[in-house]
Short mmCIF file of C-alpha atoms in Angstrom, two decimals:
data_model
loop_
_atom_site.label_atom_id
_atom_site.label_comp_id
_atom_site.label_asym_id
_atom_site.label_seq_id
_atom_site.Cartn_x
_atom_site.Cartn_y
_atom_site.Cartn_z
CA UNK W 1 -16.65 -47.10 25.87
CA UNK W 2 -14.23 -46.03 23.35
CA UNK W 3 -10.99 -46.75 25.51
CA UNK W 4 -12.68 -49.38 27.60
CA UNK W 5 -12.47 -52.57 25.30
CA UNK W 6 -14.44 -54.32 28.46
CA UNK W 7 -17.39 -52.29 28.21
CA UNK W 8 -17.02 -52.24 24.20
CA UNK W 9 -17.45 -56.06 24.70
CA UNK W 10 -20.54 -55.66 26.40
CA UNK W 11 -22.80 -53.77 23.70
CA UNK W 12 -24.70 -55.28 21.05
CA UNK W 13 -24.88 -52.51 18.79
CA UNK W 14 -22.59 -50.43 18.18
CA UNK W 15 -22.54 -47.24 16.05
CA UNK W 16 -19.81 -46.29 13.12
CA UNK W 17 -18.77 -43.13 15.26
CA UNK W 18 -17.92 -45.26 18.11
CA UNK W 19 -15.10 -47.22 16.04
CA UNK W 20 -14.13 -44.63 14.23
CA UNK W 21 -13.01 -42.92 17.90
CA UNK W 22 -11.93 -46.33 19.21
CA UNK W 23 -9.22 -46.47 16.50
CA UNK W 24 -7.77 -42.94 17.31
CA UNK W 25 -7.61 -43.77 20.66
CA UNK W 26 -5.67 -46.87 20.36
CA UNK W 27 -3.58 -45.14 17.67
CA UNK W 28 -2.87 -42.70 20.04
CA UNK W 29 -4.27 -40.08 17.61
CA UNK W 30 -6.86 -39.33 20.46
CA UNK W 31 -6.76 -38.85 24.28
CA UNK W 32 -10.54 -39.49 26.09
CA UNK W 33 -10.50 -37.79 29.35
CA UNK W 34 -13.31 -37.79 32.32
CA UNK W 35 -15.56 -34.92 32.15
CA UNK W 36 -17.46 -34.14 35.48
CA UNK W 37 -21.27 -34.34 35.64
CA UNK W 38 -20.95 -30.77 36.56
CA UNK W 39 -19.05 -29.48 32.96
CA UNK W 40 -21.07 -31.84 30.61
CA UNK W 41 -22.17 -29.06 28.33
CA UNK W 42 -24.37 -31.49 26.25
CA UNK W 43 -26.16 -31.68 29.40
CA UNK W 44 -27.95 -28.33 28.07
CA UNK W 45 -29.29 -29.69 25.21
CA UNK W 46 -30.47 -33.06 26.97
CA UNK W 47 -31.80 -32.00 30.58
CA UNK W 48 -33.50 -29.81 32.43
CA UNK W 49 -31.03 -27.73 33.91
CA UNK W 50 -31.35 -25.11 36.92
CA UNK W 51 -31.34 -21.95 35.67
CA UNK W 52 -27.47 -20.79 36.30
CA UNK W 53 -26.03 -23.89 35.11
CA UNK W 54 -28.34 -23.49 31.66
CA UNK W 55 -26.58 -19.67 31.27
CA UNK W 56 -23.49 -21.39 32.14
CA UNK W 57 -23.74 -23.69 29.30
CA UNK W 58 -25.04 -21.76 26.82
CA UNK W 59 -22.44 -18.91 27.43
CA UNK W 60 -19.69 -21.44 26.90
CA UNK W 61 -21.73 -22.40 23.28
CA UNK W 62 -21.86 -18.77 22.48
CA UNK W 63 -25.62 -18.96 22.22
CA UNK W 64 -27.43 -15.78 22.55
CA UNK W 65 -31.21 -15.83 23.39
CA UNK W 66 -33.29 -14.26 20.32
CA UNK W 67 -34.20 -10.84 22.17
CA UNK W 68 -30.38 -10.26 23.06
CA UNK W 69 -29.99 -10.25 19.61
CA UNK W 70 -32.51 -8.08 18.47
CA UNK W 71 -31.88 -5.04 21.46
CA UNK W 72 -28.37 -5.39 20.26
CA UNK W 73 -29.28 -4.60 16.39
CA UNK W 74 -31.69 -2.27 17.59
CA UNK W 75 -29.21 -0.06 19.22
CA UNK W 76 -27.09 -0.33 15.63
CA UNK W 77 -29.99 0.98 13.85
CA UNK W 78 -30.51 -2.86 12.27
CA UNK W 79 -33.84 -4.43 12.20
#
């Protein structure tokens, strides 16, 4: 929507973040590029995911589940 004035037509309502981004993109301060389905990383926070794309996505976050963390301070000695 942000480098589609068409759709940006279209909307009603239309949030502060979404100019803001418009603006750099016509000032050619910003460059919006198509990001497959497949690669939408926000996807893991938003869908149910099968179970390799979910580690997929959260490896690429650098999120660690809670008991990965804790076996790894236990073998430091940290609790």
């Amino acid at each position: 929507m942000a480098a589609n004035p068409i759709m940006h037509a279209k909307i009603k309502h239309v949030d502060f973040d979404l100019h803001f981004v418009r603006e750099r993109v016509l000032s050619c301060m910003l460059q919006v590029a198509y990001v497959p389905a497949k690669n939408q990383v926000a996807d893991l926070f938003s869908k149910p995911l099968a179970v390799q794309q979910f580690l997929l996505f959260r490896h690429k976050l650098n999120v660690v589940s809670f008991s990965s963390l804790k076996k790894k301070n236990k073998k430091r000695g940290e609790y």
